[in-house]
mmCIF file of C-alpha atoms and ligand atoms in Angstrom:
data_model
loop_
_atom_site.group_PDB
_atom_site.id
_atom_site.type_symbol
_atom_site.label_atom_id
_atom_site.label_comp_id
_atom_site.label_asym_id
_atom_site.label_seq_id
_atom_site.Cartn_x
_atom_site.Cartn_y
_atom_site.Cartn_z
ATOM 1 C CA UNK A 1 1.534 11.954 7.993
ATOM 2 C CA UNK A 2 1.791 14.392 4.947
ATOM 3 C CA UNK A 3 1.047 14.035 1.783
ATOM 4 C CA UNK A 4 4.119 14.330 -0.700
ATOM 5 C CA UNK A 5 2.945 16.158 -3.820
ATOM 6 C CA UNK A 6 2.731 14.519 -7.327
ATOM 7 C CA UNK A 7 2.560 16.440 -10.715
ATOM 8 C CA UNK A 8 -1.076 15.614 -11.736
ATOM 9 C CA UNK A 9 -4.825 14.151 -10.317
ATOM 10 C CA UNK A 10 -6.680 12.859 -12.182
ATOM 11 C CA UNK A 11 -10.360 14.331 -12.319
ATOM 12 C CA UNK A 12 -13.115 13.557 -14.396
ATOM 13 C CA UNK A 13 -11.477 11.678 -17.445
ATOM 14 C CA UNK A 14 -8.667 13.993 -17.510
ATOM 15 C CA UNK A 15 -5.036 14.767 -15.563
ATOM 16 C CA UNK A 16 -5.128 18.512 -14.232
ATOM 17 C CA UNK A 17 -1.948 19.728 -11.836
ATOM 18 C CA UNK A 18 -1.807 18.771 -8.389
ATOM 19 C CA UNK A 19 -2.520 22.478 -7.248
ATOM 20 C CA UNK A 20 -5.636 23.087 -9.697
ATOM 21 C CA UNK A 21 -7.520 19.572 -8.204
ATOM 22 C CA UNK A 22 -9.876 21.188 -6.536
ATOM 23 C CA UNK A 23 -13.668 20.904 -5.515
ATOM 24 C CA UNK A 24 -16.122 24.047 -4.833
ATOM 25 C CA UNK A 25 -17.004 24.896 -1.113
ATOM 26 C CA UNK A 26 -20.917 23.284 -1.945
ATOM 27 C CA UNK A 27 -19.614 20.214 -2.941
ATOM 28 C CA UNK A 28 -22.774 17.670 -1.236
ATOM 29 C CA UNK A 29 -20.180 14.970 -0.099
ATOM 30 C CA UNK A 30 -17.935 17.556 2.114
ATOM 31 C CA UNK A 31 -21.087 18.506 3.657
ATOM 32 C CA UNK A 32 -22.917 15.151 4.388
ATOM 33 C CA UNK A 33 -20.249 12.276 3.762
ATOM 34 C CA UNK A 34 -22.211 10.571 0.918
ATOM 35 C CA UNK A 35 -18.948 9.151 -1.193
ATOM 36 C CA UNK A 36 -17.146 6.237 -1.411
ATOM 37 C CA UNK A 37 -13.478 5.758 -1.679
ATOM 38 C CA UNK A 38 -10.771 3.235 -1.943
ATOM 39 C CA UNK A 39 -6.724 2.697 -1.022
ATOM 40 C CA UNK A 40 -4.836 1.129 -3.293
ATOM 41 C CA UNK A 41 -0.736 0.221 -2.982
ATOM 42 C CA UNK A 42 1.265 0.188 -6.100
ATOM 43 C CA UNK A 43 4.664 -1.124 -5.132
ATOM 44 C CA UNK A 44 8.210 -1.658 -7.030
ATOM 45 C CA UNK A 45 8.938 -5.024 -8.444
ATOM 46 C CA UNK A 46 11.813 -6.129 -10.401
ATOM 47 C CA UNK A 47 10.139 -5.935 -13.446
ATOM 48 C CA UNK A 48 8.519 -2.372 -13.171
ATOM 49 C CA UNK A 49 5.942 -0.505 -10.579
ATOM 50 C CA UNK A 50 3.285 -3.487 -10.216
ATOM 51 C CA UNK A 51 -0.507 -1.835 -8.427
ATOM 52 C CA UNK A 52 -1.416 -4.610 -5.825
ATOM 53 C CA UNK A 53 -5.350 -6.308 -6.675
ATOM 54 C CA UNK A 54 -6.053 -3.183 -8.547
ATOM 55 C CA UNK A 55 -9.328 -4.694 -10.390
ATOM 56 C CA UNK A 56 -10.282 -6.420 -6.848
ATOM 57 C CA UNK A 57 -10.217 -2.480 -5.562
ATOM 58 C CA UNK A 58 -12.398 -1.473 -8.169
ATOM 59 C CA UNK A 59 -14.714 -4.094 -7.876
ATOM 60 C CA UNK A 60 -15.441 -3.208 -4.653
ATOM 61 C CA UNK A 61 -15.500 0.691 -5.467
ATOM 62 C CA UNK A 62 -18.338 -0.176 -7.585
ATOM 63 C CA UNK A 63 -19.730 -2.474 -4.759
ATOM 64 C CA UNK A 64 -19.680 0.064 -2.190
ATOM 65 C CA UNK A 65 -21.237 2.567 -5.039
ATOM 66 C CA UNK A 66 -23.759 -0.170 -5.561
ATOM 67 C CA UNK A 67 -24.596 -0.512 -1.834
ATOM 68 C CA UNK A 68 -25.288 3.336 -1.249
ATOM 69 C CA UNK A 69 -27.158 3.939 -3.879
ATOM 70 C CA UNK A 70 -24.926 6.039 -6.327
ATOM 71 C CA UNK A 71 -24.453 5.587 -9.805
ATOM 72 C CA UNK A 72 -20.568 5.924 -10.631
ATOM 73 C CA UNK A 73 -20.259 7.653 -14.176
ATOM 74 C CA UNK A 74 -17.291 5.011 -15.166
ATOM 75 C CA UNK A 75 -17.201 1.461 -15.445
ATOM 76 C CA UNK A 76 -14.508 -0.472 -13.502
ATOM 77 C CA UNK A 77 -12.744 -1.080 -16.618
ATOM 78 C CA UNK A 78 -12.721 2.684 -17.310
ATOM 79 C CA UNK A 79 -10.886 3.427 -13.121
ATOM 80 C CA UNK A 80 -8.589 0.471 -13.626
ATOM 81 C CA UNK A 81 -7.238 2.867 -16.640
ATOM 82 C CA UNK A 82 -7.457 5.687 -14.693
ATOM 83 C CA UNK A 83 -5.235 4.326 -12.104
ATOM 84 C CA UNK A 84 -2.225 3.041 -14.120
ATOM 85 C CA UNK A 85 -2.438 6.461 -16.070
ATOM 86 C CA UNK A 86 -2.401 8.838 -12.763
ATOM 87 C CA UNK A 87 0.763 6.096 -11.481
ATOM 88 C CA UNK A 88 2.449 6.083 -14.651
ATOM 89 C CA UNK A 89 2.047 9.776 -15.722
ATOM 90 C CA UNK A 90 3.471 10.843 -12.016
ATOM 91 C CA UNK A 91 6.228 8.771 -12.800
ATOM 92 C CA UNK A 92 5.611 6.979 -9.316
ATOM 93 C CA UNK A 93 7.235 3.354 -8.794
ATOM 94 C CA UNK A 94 5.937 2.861 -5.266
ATOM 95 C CA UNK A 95 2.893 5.151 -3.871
ATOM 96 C CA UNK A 96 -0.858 4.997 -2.348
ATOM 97 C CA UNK A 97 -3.598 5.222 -4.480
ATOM 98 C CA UNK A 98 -6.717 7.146 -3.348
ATOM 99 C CA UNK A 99 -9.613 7.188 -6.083
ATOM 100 C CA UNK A 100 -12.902 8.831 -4.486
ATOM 101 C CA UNK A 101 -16.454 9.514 -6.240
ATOM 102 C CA UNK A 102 -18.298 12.256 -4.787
ATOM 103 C CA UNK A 103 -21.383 14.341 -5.522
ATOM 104 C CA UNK A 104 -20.155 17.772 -6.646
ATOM 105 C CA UNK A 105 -21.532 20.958 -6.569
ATOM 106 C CA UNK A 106 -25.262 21.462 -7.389
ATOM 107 C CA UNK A 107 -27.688 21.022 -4.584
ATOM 108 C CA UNK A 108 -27.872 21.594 -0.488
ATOM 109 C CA UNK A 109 -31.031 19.401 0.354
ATOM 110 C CA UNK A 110 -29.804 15.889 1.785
ATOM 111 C CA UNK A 111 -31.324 14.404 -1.345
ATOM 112 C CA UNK A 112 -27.617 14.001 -3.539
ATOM 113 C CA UNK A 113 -29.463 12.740 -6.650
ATOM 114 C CA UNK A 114 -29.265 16.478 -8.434
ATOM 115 C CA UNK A 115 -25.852 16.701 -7.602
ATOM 116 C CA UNK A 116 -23.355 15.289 -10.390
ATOM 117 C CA UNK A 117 -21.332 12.498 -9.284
ATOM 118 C CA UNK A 118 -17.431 13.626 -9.791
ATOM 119 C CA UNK A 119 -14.736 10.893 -9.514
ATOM 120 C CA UNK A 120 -11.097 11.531 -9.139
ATOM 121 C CA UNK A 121 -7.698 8.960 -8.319
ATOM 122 C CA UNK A 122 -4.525 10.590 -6.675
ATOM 123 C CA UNK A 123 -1.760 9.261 -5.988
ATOM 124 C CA UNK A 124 1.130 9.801 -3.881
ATOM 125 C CA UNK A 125 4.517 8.641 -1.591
ATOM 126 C CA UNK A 126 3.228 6.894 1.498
ATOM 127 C CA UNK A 127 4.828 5.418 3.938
ATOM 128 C CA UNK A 128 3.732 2.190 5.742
ATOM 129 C CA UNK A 129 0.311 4.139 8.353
ATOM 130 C CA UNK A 130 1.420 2.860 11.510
ATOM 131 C CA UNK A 131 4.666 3.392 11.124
ATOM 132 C CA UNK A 132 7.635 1.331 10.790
ATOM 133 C CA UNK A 133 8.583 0.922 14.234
ATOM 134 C CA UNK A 134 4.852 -0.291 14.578
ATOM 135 C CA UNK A 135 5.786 -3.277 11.494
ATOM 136 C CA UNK A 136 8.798 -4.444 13.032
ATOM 137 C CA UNK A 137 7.727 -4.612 16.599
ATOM 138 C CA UNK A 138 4.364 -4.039 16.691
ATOM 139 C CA UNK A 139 1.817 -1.411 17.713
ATOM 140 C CA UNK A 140 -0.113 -0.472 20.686
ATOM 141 C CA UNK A 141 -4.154 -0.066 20.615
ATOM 142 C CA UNK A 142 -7.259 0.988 22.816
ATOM 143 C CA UNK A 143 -9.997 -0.811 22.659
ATOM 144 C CA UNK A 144 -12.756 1.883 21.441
ATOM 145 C CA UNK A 145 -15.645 3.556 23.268
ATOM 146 C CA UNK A 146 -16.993 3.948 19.672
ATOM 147 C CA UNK A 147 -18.317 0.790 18.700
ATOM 148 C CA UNK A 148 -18.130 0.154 15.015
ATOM 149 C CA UNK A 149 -21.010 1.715 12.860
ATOM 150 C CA UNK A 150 -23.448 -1.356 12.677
ATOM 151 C CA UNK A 151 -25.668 -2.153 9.151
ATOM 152 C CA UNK A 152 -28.989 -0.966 10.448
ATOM 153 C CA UNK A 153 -27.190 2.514 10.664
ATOM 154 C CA UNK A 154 -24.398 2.674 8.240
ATOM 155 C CA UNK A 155 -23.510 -0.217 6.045
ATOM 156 C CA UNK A 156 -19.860 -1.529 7.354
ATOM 157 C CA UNK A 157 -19.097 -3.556 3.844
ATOM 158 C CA UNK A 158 -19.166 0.001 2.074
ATOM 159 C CA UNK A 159 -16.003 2.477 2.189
ATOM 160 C CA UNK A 160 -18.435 5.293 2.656
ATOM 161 C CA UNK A 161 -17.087 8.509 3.255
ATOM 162 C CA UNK A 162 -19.756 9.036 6.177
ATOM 163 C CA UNK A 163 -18.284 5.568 8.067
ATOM 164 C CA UNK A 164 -14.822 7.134 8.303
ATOM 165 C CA UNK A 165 -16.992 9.911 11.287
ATOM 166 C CA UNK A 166 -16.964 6.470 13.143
ATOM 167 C CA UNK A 167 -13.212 5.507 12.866
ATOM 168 C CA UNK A 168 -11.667 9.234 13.041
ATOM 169 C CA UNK A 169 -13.560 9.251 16.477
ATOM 170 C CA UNK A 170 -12.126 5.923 17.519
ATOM 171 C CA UNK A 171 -8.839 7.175 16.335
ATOM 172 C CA UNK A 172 -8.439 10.050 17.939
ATOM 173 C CA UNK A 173 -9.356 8.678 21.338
ATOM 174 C CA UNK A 174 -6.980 6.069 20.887
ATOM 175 C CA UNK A 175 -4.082 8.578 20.253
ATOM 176 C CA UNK A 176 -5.065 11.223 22.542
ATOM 177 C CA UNK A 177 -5.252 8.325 25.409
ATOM 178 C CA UNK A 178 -1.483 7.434 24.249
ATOM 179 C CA UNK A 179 -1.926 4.195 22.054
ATOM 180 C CA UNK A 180 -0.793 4.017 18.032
ATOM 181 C CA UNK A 181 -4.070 2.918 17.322
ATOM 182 C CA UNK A 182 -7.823 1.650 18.223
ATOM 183 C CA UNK A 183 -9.658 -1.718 18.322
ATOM 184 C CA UNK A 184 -13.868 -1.231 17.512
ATOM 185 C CA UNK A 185 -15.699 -3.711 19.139
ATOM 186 C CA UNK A 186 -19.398 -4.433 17.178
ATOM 187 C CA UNK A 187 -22.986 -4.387 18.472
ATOM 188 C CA UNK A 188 -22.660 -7.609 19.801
ATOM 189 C CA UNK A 189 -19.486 -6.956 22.052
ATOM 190 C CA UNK A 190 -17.384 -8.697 19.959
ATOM 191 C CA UNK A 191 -14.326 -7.453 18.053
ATOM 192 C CA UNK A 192 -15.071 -6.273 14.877
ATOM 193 C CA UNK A 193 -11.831 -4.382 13.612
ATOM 194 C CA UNK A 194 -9.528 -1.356 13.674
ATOM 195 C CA UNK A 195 -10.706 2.139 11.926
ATOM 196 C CA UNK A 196 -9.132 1.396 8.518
ATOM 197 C CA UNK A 197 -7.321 -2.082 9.439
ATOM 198 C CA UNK A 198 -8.891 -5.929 10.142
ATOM 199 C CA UNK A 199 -7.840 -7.779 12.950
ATOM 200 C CA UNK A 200 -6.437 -11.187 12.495
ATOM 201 C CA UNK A 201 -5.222 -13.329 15.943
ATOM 202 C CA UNK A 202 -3.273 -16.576 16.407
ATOM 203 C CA UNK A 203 -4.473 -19.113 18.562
ATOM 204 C CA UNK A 204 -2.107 -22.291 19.171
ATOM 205 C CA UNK A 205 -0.883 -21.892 15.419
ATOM 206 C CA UNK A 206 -4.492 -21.740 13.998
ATOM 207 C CA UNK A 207 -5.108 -18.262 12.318
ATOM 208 C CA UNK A 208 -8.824 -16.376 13.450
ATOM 209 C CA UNK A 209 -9.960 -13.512 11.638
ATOM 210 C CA UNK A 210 -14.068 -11.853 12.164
ATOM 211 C CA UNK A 211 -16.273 -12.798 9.682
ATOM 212 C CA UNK A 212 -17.396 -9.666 7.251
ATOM 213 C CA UNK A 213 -21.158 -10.123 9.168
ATOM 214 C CA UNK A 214 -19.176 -8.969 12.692
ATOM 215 C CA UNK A 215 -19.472 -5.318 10.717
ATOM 216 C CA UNK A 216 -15.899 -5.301 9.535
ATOM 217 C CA UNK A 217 -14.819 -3.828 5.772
ATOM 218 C CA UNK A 218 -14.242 -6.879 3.393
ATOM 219 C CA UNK A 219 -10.585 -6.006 3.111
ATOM 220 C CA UNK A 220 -8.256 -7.135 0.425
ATOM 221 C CA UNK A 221 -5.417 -7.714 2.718
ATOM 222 C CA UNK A 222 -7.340 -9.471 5.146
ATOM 223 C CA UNK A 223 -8.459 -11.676 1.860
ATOM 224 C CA UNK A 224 -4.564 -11.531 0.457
ATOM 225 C CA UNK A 225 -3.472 -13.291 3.882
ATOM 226 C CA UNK A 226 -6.314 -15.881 4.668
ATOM 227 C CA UNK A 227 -5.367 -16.810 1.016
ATOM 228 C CA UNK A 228 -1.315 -16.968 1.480
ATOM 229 C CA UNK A 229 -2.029 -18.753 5.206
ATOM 230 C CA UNK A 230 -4.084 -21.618 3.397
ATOM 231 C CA UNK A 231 -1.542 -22.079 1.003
ATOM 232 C CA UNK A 232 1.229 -22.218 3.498
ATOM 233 C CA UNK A 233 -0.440 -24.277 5.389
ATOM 234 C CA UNK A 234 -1.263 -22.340 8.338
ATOM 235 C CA UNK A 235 -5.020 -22.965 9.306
ATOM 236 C CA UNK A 236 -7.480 -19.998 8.939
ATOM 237 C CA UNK A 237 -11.209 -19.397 9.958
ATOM 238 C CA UNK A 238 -13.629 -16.821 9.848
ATOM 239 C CA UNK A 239 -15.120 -17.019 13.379
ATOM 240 C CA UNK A 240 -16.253 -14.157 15.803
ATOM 241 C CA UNK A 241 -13.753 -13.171 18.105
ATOM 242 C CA UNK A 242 -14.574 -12.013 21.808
ATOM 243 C CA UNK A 243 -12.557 -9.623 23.934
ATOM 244 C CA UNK A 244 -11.308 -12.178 26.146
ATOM 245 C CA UNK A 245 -10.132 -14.952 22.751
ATOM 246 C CA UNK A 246 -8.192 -11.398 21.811
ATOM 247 C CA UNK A 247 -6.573 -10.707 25.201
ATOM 248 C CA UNK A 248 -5.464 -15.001 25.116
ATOM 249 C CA UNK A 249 -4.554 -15.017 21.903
ATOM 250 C CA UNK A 250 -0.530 -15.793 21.076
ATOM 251 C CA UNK A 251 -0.929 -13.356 18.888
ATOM 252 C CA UNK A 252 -2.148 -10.653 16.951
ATOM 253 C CA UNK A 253 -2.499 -8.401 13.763
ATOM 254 C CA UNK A 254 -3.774 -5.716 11.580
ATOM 255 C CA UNK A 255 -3.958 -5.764 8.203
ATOM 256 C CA UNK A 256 -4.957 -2.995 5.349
ATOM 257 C CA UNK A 257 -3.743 -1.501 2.437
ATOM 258 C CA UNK A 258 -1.984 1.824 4.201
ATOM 259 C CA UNK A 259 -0.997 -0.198 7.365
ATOM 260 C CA UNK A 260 -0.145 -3.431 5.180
ATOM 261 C CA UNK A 261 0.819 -6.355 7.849
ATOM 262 C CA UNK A 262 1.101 -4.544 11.393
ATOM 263 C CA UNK A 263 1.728 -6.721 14.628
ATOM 264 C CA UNK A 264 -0.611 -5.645 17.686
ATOM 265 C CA UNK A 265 1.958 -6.276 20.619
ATOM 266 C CA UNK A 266 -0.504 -4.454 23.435
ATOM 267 C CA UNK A 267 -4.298 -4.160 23.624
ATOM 268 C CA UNK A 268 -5.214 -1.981 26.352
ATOM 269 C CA UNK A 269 -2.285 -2.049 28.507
ATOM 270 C CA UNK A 270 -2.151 -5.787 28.212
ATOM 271 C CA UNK A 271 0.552 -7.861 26.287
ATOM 272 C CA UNK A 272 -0.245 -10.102 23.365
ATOM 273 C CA UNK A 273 1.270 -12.917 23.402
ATOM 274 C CA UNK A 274 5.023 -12.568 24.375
ATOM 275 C CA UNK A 275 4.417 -8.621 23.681
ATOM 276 C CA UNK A 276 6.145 -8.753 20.554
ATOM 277 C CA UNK A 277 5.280 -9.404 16.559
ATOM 278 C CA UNK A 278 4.206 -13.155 17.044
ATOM 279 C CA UNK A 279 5.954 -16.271 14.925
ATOM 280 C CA UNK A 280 3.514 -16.476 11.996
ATOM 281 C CA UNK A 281 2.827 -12.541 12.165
ATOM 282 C CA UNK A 282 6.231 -12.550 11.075
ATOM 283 C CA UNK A 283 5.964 -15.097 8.737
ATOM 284 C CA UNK A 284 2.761 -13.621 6.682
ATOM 285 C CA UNK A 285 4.241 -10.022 6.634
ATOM 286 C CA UNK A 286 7.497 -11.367 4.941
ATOM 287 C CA UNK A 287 5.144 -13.541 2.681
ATOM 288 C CA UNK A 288 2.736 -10.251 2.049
ATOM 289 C CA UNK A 289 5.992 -8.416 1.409
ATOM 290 C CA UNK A 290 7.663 -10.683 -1.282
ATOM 291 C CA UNK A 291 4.498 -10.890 -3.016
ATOM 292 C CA UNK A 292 3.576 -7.677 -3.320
ATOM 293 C CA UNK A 293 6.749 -6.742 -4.388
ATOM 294 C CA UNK A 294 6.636 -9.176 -7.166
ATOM 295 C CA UNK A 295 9.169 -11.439 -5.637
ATOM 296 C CA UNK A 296 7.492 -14.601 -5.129
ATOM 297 C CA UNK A 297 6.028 -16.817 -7.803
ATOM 298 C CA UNK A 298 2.601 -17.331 -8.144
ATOM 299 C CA UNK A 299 1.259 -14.209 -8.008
ATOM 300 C CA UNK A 300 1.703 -12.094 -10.787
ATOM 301 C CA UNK A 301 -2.382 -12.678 -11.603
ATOM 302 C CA UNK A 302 -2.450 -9.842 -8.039
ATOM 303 C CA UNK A 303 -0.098 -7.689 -9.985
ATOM 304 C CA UNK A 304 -1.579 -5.203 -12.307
ATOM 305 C CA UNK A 305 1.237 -3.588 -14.214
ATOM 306 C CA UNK A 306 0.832 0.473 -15.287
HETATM 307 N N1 PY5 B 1 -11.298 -1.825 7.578
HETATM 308 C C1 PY5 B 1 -11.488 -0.516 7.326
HETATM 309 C C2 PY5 B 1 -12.522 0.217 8.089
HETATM 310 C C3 PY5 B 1 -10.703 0.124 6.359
HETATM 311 O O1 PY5 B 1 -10.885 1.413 6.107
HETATM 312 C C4 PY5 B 1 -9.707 -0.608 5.681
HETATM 313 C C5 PY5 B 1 -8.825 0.080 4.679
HETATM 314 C C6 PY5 B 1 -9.558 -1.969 5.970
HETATM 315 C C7 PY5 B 1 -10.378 -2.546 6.931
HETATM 316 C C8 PY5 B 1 -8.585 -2.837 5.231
HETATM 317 O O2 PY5 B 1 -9.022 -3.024 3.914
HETATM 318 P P1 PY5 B 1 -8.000 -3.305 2.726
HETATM 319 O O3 PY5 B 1 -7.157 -4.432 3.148
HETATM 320 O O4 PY5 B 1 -8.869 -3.638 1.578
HETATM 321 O O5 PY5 B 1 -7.222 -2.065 2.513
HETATM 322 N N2 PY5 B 1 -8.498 1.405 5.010
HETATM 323 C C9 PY5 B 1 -7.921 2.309 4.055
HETATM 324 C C10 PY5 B 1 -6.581 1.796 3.510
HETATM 325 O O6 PY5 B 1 -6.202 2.242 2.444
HETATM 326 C C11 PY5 B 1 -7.796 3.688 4.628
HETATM 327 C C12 PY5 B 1 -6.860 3.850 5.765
HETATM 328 C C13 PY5 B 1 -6.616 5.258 6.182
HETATM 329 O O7 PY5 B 1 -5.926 0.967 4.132
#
């Protein structure tokens, strides 16, 4: 998927053109992965462009920051800022948000603390990441020969640049076998979660989603839904989910920021369900939709306005 250019990026406490945001060849994090990023959706409402749990985004910026080890140069108050000014200067009503904080330029040795840590947010036109043939009708996915990166070598709760090695492996097997997408199962054997999406599944109307501790991201959406289920009604629990509860489940879905509310219709060659996007799939990605787009009531406190 390509990246549609916007005017500016902003870098450092300050917007410089899209074509002039750039990073020098010995900059630590392109060499060893230590960074830590976040996606963020801003999306159109009726009453303006509206970014979706943009302080909940930061938060965990600073959490994943906090979990590494690195010492972020702004506070969150100071990137929620920086957000609504990169949206709002670009002129953008609907886009994906991509702040990063890196160590720059300044030493080679694995040891990043001489480095300076840089932080930059761009943001651009994004369509939904798994396509919207994959939204309406679901997606495809291989369960992974990778299993996902466990705490005692990476720390799964962090978006740390390094963690993405694990999930651009998983994804490419997954496409080069012929699937849209992967599944990671965890140390245990269990299924942990996609390479940038959690897994939700559907069991006789009662909603099942890993707990964080099965080594999946704490995800926003995956939050955003298990709170809209509860308030519909719709049972949810945290509880670990084995390969075989996935392959019997009625069925299932990914959620995420860039693939918002995608129905899994195949794992591995085997149908979910009736193959299709499942009853209350349906009914939480129309729910997700209308909220984030400012249409249903209730929700404007998720709704940070540029
Ligand atoms: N798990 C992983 C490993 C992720 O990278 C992501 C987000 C999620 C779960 C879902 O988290 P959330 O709901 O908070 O977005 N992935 C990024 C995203 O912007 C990057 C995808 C390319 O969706």
């Amino acid at each position: 998927m390509s990246i549609n250019p916007t005017k500016f990026i902003w870098m450092d406490g300050k917007l410089v053109p899209w074509e002039e945001a750039k990073v020098h060849l010995l900059t630590h994090t392109l060499h060893y992965g230590y960074g830590v990023f976040e996606g963020i959706r801003c999306y159109r409402t009726p009453t303006g462009p509206a970014v979706f749990r943009l302080r909940d985004h930061m938060l965990r910026l600073q959490h994943s920051a906090d979990i590494v080890g690195m010492k972020l140069p702004y506070t969150v108050e100071e990137l929620v800022e920086a957000v609504k000014l990169t949206v709002r200067e670009n002129g953008l009503e609907e886009c994906y948000i991509r702040p990063i904080a890196y160590c720059g330029y300044g030493v080679m040795g694995l040891n990043p603390r001489g480095a300076p840590v840089r932080v930059a947010v761009a943001a651009w036109q994004w369509g939904t990441y798994l396509g919207e043939e994959g939204l309406r009708n679901g997606v495809r996915v291989k369960i992974s020969p990778y299993r996902r990166i466990h705490p005692s070598v990476l720390p799964p709760q962090a978006k740390l640049v390094a963690n993405y090695a694990n999930s651009i492996l998983a994804k490419l097997d997954a496409v080069d076998s012929g699937y849209d997408e992967a599944l990671m199962l965890n140390f245990s054997g269990n299924v942990s979660e996609g390479p940038g999406e959690n897994l939700f599944i559907v069991e006789k109307g009662v909603l099942v989603t890993p707990p964080v501790s099965e080594c999946a991201l704490p995800g926003i959406t995956r939050d955003s839904i298990l709170q809209l289920a509860r308030r519909e009604g719709i049972p949810a629990r945290e509880e670990p989910v084995s390969l075989e509860r996935l392959y019997e489940a009625d069925e299932a879905f990914f959620t995420g920021t860039a693939a918002e509310v995608t129905p899994i219709r195949e794992v591995g060659d085997r149908p979910i369900g009736n193959g299709r996007r499942g009853r209350i799939t349906a009914r939480l990605q129309e729910l997700y939709f209308r909220v984030v787009r400012g249409e249903e009531e209730g929700y404007e406190h998720w709704l940070e306005r540029v």
